[in-house]
Amino acid sequence: MKKRIMLAAMLGIMGFFAGFTVNGAEDASAAPAAPVVVPSQYVALAKLLAESKGDIAKAVEITKKAVDSVVSKGKTYEEKRVLLGEIATTLLATVKDWSEADRVAVAKAIAEASLALAPDGAERIGYVQEVFASMAFASLDTAPLIGALEVLPEALQADAKDAVLEPMTVLGGTTAWQNRDLYNAVRDALGADPDEERPGDVFLVAVSTTTTTTTSTSTTTTTRPGTGLARFVGTDAVPEPPVVSTTRPHKPVVPTTKPSPTPVGLR
């Protein structure tokens, strides 16, 4: 009986993904900047996963199928990476209020699905880093990240840890903040408490600022980079400030010419 129920559930999932469409896929004249997968489709996937709460086997199956279905819509490696980060963010946002064991199981499924996208090489490293950077930046929950590391080959675990520690370096400002906005949009769509703990809205960005022709100082600002709100929060959202560089601070500029000798009378 249990097998019949599981089979029926899997057939339902397959039917859902068979009808999963891509925004503008049939319109060759669509603007290049149009999203490959629209926000409403991420919400639909989140609600599908939410319905499996308490049935972790079904949740894992949905998770892997969702990753494969969404990422397959990308035509280029870079586009696939962005989609991978978005679906990882969506799925992790969905299970925020699940038990720790189930959150870890879903995160492991996301990681395993990302490994299946490329057999080896640089692309595989890129996919793994995109997943872990996206999950780290969009969520305050570290348990799924730690748990998911063990499904990675040992050679990739260091890359995943680097991505967790420096997600902005992997994602870039615009993508990182779009993912965080998507995380919040999914939580809202699922009817979560708006006062629940959410990722912060301020991120410290180190910026190197040259003050004279011979010296350089490193300052820290709280500028929010990216333009994610325009896509995932609402059409009336105010565009964000221009993207701020997220690279590590540059070393102070060393003068290539000696300064003029100080006049004797001023010593």
mmCIF file of C-alpha atoms in Angstrom:
data_model
loop_
_atom_site.group_PDB
_atom_site.id
_atom_site.type_symbol
_atom_site.label_atom_id
_atom_site.label_comp_id
_atom_site.label_asym_id
_atom_site.label_seq_id
_atom_site.Cartn_x
_atom_site.Cartn_y
_atom_site.Cartn_z
ATOM 1 C CA MET A 1 0.000 0.000 0.000
ATOM 2 C CA LYS A 2 2.827 2.358 0.943
ATOM 3 C CA LYS A 3 4.547 1.629 -2.377
ATOM 4 C CA ARG A 4 1.367 2.514 -4.268
ATOM 5 C CA ILE A 5 1.067 5.839 -2.439
ATOM 6 C CA MET A 6 4.725 6.631 -3.155
ATOM 7 C CA LEU A 7 4.299 5.725 -6.840
ATOM 8 C CA ALA A 8 1.239 7.948 -7.115
ATOM 9 C CA ALA A 9 3.119 10.801 -5.479
ATOM 10 C CA MET A 10 6.054 10.414 -7.877
ATOM 11 C CA LEU A 11 3.722 10.395 -10.878
ATOM 12 C CA GLY A 12 2.173 13.601 -9.589
ATOM 13 C CA ILE A 13 5.613 15.189 -9.211
ATOM 14 C CA MET A 14 6.605 14.153 -12.724
ATOM 15 C CA GLY A 15 3.384 15.664 -14.055
ATOM 16 C CA PHE A 16 4.147 18.929 -12.283
ATOM 17 C CA PHE A 17 7.625 19.194 -13.753
ATOM 18 C CA ALA A 18 6.400 18.166 -17.188
ATOM 19 C CA GLY A 19 4.272 21.300 -17.150
ATOM 20 C CA PHE A 20 7.079 23.468 -15.779
ATOM 21 C CA THR A 21 7.593 26.217 -18.363
ATOM 22 C CA VAL A 22 10.224 28.816 -19.002
ATOM 23 C CA ASN A 23 9.395 32.489 -19.178
ATOM 24 C CA GLY A 24 9.799 33.692 -22.752
ATOM 25 C CA ALA A 25 11.250 30.395 -23.983
ATOM 26 C CA GLU A 26 9.000 30.391 -27.053
ATOM 27 C CA ASP A 27 9.500 34.072 -27.817
ATOM 28 C CA ALA A 28 12.710 34.669 -29.716
ATOM 29 C CA SER A 29 12.211 38.417 -29.464
ATOM 30 C CA ALA A 30 12.172 38.439 -25.651
ATOM 31 C CA ALA A 31 14.633 40.821 -24.041
ATOM 32 C CA PRO A 32 17.935 39.146 -23.097
ATOM 33 C CA ALA A 33 17.589 40.412 -19.529
ATOM 34 C CA ALA A 34 14.290 38.574 -18.948
ATOM 35 C CA PRO A 35 14.582 35.888 -16.232
ATOM 36 C CA VAL A 36 14.728 32.297 -17.475
ATOM 37 C CA VAL A 37 12.501 31.126 -14.622
ATOM 38 C CA VAL A 38 10.005 33.632 -13.270
ATOM 39 C CA PRO A 39 9.400 34.185 -9.531
ATOM 40 C CA SER A 40 5.928 32.606 -9.635
ATOM 41 C CA GLN A 41 7.463 29.330 -10.781
ATOM 42 C CA TYR A 42 9.865 29.303 -7.826
ATOM 43 C CA VAL A 43 6.907 29.888 -5.522
ATOM 44 C CA ALA A 44 5.069 26.980 -7.169
ATOM 45 C CA LEU A 45 8.062 24.711 -6.566
ATOM 46 C CA ALA A 46 8.295 25.892 -2.961
ATOM 47 C CA LYS A 47 4.626 25.077 -2.349
ATOM 48 C CA LEU A 48 5.060 21.641 -3.923
ATOM 49 C CA LEU A 49 7.972 20.895 -1.593
ATOM 50 C CA ALA A 50 6.112 22.329 1.405
ATOM 51 C CA GLU A 51 3.315 19.811 0.854
ATOM 52 C CA SER A 52 5.782 16.968 1.491
ATOM 53 C CA LYS A 53 6.665 18.124 5.004
ATOM 54 C CA GLY A 54 6.884 15.046 7.198
ATOM 55 C CA ASP A 55 7.671 12.737 4.258
ATOM 56 C CA ILE A 56 11.403 13.246 3.804
ATOM 57 C CA ALA A 57 11.768 10.587 1.086
ATOM 58 C CA LYS A 58 9.265 12.461 -1.063
ATOM 59 C CA ALA A 59 10.889 15.800 -0.184
ATOM 60 C CA VAL A 60 14.310 14.554 -1.292
ATOM 61 C CA GLU A 61 12.859 13.293 -4.574
ATOM 62 C CA ILE A 62 11.161 16.632 -5.236
ATOM 63 C CA THR A 63 14.352 18.497 -4.344
ATOM 64 C CA LYS A 64 16.527 16.600 -6.789
ATOM 65 C CA LYS A 65 13.931 16.807 -9.540
ATOM 66 C CA ALA A 66 13.504 20.552 -8.966
ATOM 67 C CA VAL A 67 17.238 21.215 -9.230
ATOM 68 C CA ASP A 68 17.546 19.191 -12.422
ATOM 69 C CA SER A 69 14.429 20.727 -13.998
ATOM 70 C CA VAL A 70 15.310 24.349 -13.265
ATOM 71 C CA VAL A 71 19.003 24.187 -14.128
ATOM 72 C CA SER A 72 18.278 22.400 -17.401
ATOM 73 C CA LYS A 73 16.530 25.581 -18.585
ATOM 74 C CA GLY A 74 19.869 27.383 -18.740
ATOM 75 C CA LYS A 75 21.575 27.514 -22.115
ATOM 76 C CA THR A 76 25.051 28.490 -20.932
ATOM 77 C CA TYR A 77 27.232 27.438 -18.027
ATOM 78 C CA GLU A 78 26.913 30.836 -16.357
ATOM 79 C CA GLU A 79 23.136 30.856 -16.770
ATOM 80 C CA LYS A 80 22.931 27.369 -15.280
ATOM 81 C CA ARG A 81 24.968 28.530 -12.286
ATOM 82 C CA VAL A 82 22.593 31.408 -11.594
ATOM 83 C CA LEU A 83 19.578 29.096 -11.853
ATOM 84 C CA LEU A 84 21.256 26.597 -9.541
ATOM 85 C CA GLY A 85 21.765 29.286 -6.915
ATOM 86 C CA GLU A 86 18.165 30.416 -7.236
ATOM 87 C CA ILE A 87 16.620 26.966 -6.878
ATOM 88 C CA ALA A 88 18.923 26.113 -3.960
ATOM 89 C CA THR A 89 17.799 29.321 -2.263
ATOM 90 C CA THR A 90 14.131 28.531 -2.952
ATOM 91 C CA LEU A 91 14.327 25.018 -1.542
ATOM 92 C CA LEU A 92 16.252 26.053 1.559
ATOM 93 C CA ALA A 93 13.784 28.853 2.251
ATOM 94 C CA THR A 94 10.922 26.352 2.015
ATOM 95 C CA VAL A 95 12.283 24.076 4.736
ATOM 96 C CA LYS A 96 13.314 26.804 7.180
ATOM 97 C CA ASP A 97 10.806 25.648 9.802
ATOM 98 C CA TRP A 98 11.337 21.888 9.272
ATOM 99 C CA SER A 99 13.253 19.706 11.737
ATOM 100 C CA GLU A 100 17.030 19.944 11.624
ATOM 101 C CA ALA A 101 17.342 16.384 10.312
ATOM 102 C CA ASP A 102 14.965 17.129 7.442
ATOM 103 C CA ARG A 103 16.683 20.440 6.607
ATOM 104 C CA VAL A 104 20.002 18.620 6.416
ATOM 105 C CA ALA A 105 18.481 15.911 4.207
ATOM 106 C CA VAL A 106 17.154 18.519 1.758
ATOM 107 C CA ALA A 107 20.494 20.356 1.696
ATOM 108 C CA LYS A 108 22.283 17.077 0.994
ATOM 109 C CA ALA A 109 19.883 16.406 -1.865
ATOM 110 C CA ILE A 110 20.627 19.858 -3.310
ATOM 111 C CA ALA A 111 24.373 19.196 -3.071
ATOM 112 C CA GLU A 112 24.056 15.758 -4.666
ATOM 113 C CA ALA A 113 21.974 17.168 -7.502
ATOM 114 C CA SER A 114 24.596 19.847 -8.129
ATOM 115 C CA LEU A 115 27.295 17.167 -8.381
ATOM 116 C CA ALA A 116 25.274 15.372 -11.037
ATOM 117 C CA LEU A 117 25.281 18.444 -13.285
ATOM 118 C CA ALA A 118 28.909 17.941 -14.280
ATOM 119 C CA PRO A 119 31.001 14.752 -13.969
ATOM 120 C CA ASP A 120 34.229 16.528 -13.079
ATOM 121 C CA GLY A 121 36.441 19.512 -13.809
ATOM 122 C CA ALA A 122 36.075 23.236 -13.272
ATOM 123 C CA GLU A 123 32.351 23.274 -14.026
ATOM 124 C CA ARG A 124 31.664 20.882 -11.174
ATOM 125 C CA ILE A 125 33.630 23.073 -8.786
ATOM 126 C CA GLY A 126 31.663 26.088 -9.988
ATOM 127 C CA TYR A 127 28.309 24.389 -9.408
ATOM 128 C CA VAL A 128 29.280 23.279 -5.902
ATOM 129 C CA GLN A 129 30.506 26.736 -4.976
ATOM 130 C CA GLU A 130 27.346 28.350 -6.375
ATOM 131 C CA VAL A 131 25.136 26.082 -4.252
ATOM 132 C CA PHE A 132 27.002 26.569 -0.996
ATOM 133 C CA ALA A 133 27.516 30.298 -1.490
ATOM 134 C CA SER A 134 23.803 30.765 -2.239
ATOM 135 C CA MET A 135 22.661 28.713 0.746
ATOM 136 C CA ALA A 136 25.105 30.505 3.037
ATOM 137 C CA PHE A 137 24.204 34.032 1.942
ATOM 138 C CA ALA A 138 20.448 33.568 1.787
ATOM 139 C CA SER A 139 20.030 31.776 5.101
ATOM 140 C CA LEU A 140 21.041 32.221 8.734
ATOM 141 C CA ASP A 141 20.922 28.430 9.209
ATOM 142 C CA THR A 142 24.314 26.701 9.236
ATOM 143 C CA ALA A 143 23.146 23.163 10.109
ATOM 144 C CA PRO A 144 22.172 22.228 6.513
ATOM 145 C CA LEU A 145 25.463 23.583 5.178
ATOM 146 C CA ILE A 146 27.564 21.558 7.608
ATOM 147 C CA GLY A 147 25.493 18.453 7.030
ATOM 148 C CA ALA A 148 25.619 18.741 3.253
ATOM 149 C CA LEU A 149 29.416 18.891 3.156
ATOM 150 C CA GLU A 150 29.730 15.171 3.832
ATOM 151 C CA VAL A 151 28.100 14.183 0.527
ATOM 152 C CA LEU A 152 30.818 15.995 -1.429
ATOM 153 C CA PRO A 153 34.026 14.326 -2.545
ATOM 154 C CA GLU A 154 36.819 15.294 -0.190
ATOM 155 C CA ALA A 155 38.553 17.276 -2.930
ATOM 156 C CA LEU A 156 35.504 19.564 -3.255
ATOM 157 C CA GLN A 157 34.847 20.153 0.429
ATOM 158 C CA ALA A 158 37.473 22.897 0.661
ATOM 159 C CA ASP A 159 35.883 24.701 -2.304
ATOM 160 C CA ALA A 160 32.473 24.489 -0.635
ATOM 161 C CA LYS A 161 33.846 25.831 2.656
ATOM 162 C CA ASP A 162 35.485 28.745 0.853
ATOM 163 C CA ALA A 163 32.138 29.540 -0.769
ATOM 164 C CA VAL A 164 30.389 29.514 2.616
ATOM 165 C CA LEU A 165 32.980 31.865 4.088
ATOM 166 C CA GLU A 166 32.998 34.285 1.136
ATOM 167 C CA PRO A 167 29.654 33.954 -0.672
ATOM 168 C CA MET A 168 29.793 37.457 -2.170
ATOM 169 C CA THR A 169 33.092 36.636 -3.852
ATOM 170 C CA VAL A 170 31.466 33.638 -5.545
ATOM 171 C CA LEU A 171 28.083 35.168 -6.390
ATOM 172 C CA GLY A 172 28.808 38.842 -6.977
ATOM 173 C CA GLY A 173 26.731 41.603 -5.420
ATOM 174 C CA THR A 174 23.666 41.594 -7.684
ATOM 175 C CA THR A 175 23.168 37.819 -7.699
ATOM 176 C CA ALA A 176 23.760 37.501 -3.967
ATOM 177 C CA TRP A 177 21.114 40.072 -3.075
ATOM 178 C CA GLN A 178 18.659 38.709 -5.642
ATOM 179 C CA ASN A 179 18.969 35.313 -3.959
ATOM 180 C CA ARG A 180 18.352 36.821 -0.543
ATOM 181 C CA ASP A 181 15.310 38.684 -1.839
ATOM 182 C CA LEU A 182 14.077 35.432 -3.385
ATOM 183 C CA TYR A 183 14.521 33.701 -0.026
ATOM 184 C CA ASN A 184 12.337 36.304 1.678
ATOM 185 C CA ALA A 185 9.781 36.258 -1.151
ATOM 186 C CA VAL A 186 9.394 32.489 -0.810
ATOM 187 C CA ARG A 187 8.975 32.748 2.957
ATOM 188 C CA ASP A 188 6.276 35.377 2.474
ATOM 189 C CA ALA A 189 4.497 33.294 -0.176
ATOM 190 C CA LEU A 190 4.407 30.333 2.214
ATOM 191 C CA GLY A 191 2.706 32.465 4.847
ATOM 192 C CA ALA A 192 5.640 32.648 7.223
ATOM 193 C CA ASP A 193 5.624 35.078 10.125
ATOM 194 C CA PRO A 194 6.959 38.380 8.717
ATOM 195 C CA ASP A 195 8.696 38.942 12.057
ATOM 196 C CA GLU A 196 10.592 35.654 11.938
ATOM 197 C CA GLU A 197 14.366 35.848 11.887
ATOM 198 C CA ARG A 198 15.450 36.703 8.360
ATOM 199 C CA PRO A 199 18.862 37.354 6.817
ATOM 200 C CA GLY A 200 20.031 40.901 7.541
ATOM 201 C CA ASP A 201 19.681 43.789 5.124
ATOM 202 C CA VAL A 202 23.165 45.199 5.608
ATOM 203 C CA PHE A 203 26.397 43.669 4.463
ATOM 204 C CA LEU A 204 29.818 45.080 5.208
ATOM 205 C CA VAL A 205 31.767 45.724 2.041
ATOM 206 C CA ALA A 206 35.413 46.688 2.154
ATOM 207 C CA VAL A 207 36.208 49.378 -0.384
ATOM 208 C CA SER A 208 39.648 50.709 -1.229
ATOM 209 C CA THR A 209 39.586 54.489 -1.601
ATOM 210 C CA THR A 210 42.520 56.535 -2.900
ATOM 211 C CA THR A 211 42.780 59.837 -1.059
ATOM 212 C CA THR A 212 45.893 61.343 -2.669
ATOM 213 C CA THR A 213 48.270 60.568 -5.497
ATOM 214 C CA THR A 214 50.695 58.850 -3.165
ATOM 215 C CA THR A 215 48.623 57.130 -0.460
ATOM 216 C CA SER A 216 45.667 54.788 -0.225
ATOM 217 C CA THR A 217 43.344 53.995 2.677
ATOM 218 C CA SER A 218 40.932 51.107 3.170
ATOM 219 C CA THR A 219 37.459 51.983 4.447
ATOM 220 C CA THR A 220 34.385 49.905 5.306
ATOM 221 C CA THR A 221 30.895 50.901 4.220
ATOM 222 C CA THR A 222 27.420 49.467 4.775
ATOM 223 C CA THR A 223 26.189 49.988 1.228
ATOM 224 C CA ARG A 224 23.710 47.359 0.051
ATOM 225 C CA PRO A 225 24.814 46.218 -3.420
ATOM 226 C CA GLY A 226 22.638 44.650 -6.079
ATOM 227 C CA THR A 227 19.261 45.203 -7.684
ATOM 228 C CA GLY A 228 17.453 42.085 -6.498
ATOM 229 C CA LEU A 229 14.347 43.832 -5.181
ATOM 230 C CA ALA A 230 13.224 44.795 -8.675
ATOM 231 C CA ARG A 231 12.833 41.135 -9.616
ATOM 232 C CA PHE A 232 11.701 39.232 -6.552
ATOM 233 C CA VAL A 233 9.850 41.622 -4.256
ATOM 234 C CA GLY A 234 7.535 43.629 -6.496
ATOM 235 C CA THR A 235 7.195 45.752 -9.568
ATOM 236 C CA ASP A 236 6.919 48.896 -7.485
ATOM 237 C CA ALA A 237 10.173 48.286 -5.648
ATOM 238 C CA VAL A 238 12.716 51.089 -5.810
ATOM 239 C CA PRO A 239 15.924 50.053 -7.611
ATOM 240 C CA GLU A 240 18.887 49.478 -5.355
ATOM 241 C CA PRO A 241 22.107 51.555 -5.440
ATOM 242 C CA PRO A 242 24.727 50.625 -8.040
ATOM 243 C CA VAL A 243 26.677 47.437 -7.379
ATOM 244 C CA VAL A 244 29.639 47.956 -5.080
ATOM 245 C CA SER A 245 32.829 46.029 -5.666
ATOM 246 C CA THR A 246 32.985 42.920 -3.463
ATOM 247 C CA THR A 247 36.624 42.065 -4.087
ATOM 248 C CA ARG A 248 39.116 42.025 -1.273
ATOM 249 C CA PRO A 249 40.663 45.409 -0.391
ATOM 250 C CA HIS A 250 43.643 46.298 -2.501
ATOM 251 C CA LYS A 251 47.008 46.760 -0.870
ATOM 252 C CA PRO A 252 48.038 50.383 -0.308
ATOM 253 C CA VAL A 253 49.518 51.988 -3.390
ATOM 254 C CA VAL A 254 53.270 52.317 -3.088
ATOM 255 C CA PRO A 255 54.588 55.610 -4.563
ATOM 256 C CA THR A 256 56.885 55.098 -7.527
ATOM 257 C CA THR A 257 58.562 58.489 -7.076
ATOM 258 C CA LYS A 258 60.220 59.919 -4.023
ATOM 259 C CA PRO A 259 58.450 62.853 -2.362
ATOM 260 C CA SER A 260 60.107 66.259 -2.559
ATOM 261 C CA PRO A 261 62.548 66.973 0.298
ATOM 262 C CA THR A 262 60.996 68.972 3.121
ATOM 263 C CA PRO A 263 62.366 72.531 3.224
ATOM 264 C CA VAL A 264 64.857 73.015 6.038
ATOM 265 C CA GLY A 265 62.778 75.753 7.606
ATOM 266 C CA LEU A 266 59.796 73.389 8.040
ATOM 267 C CA ARG A 267 61.644 70.526 9.737
#
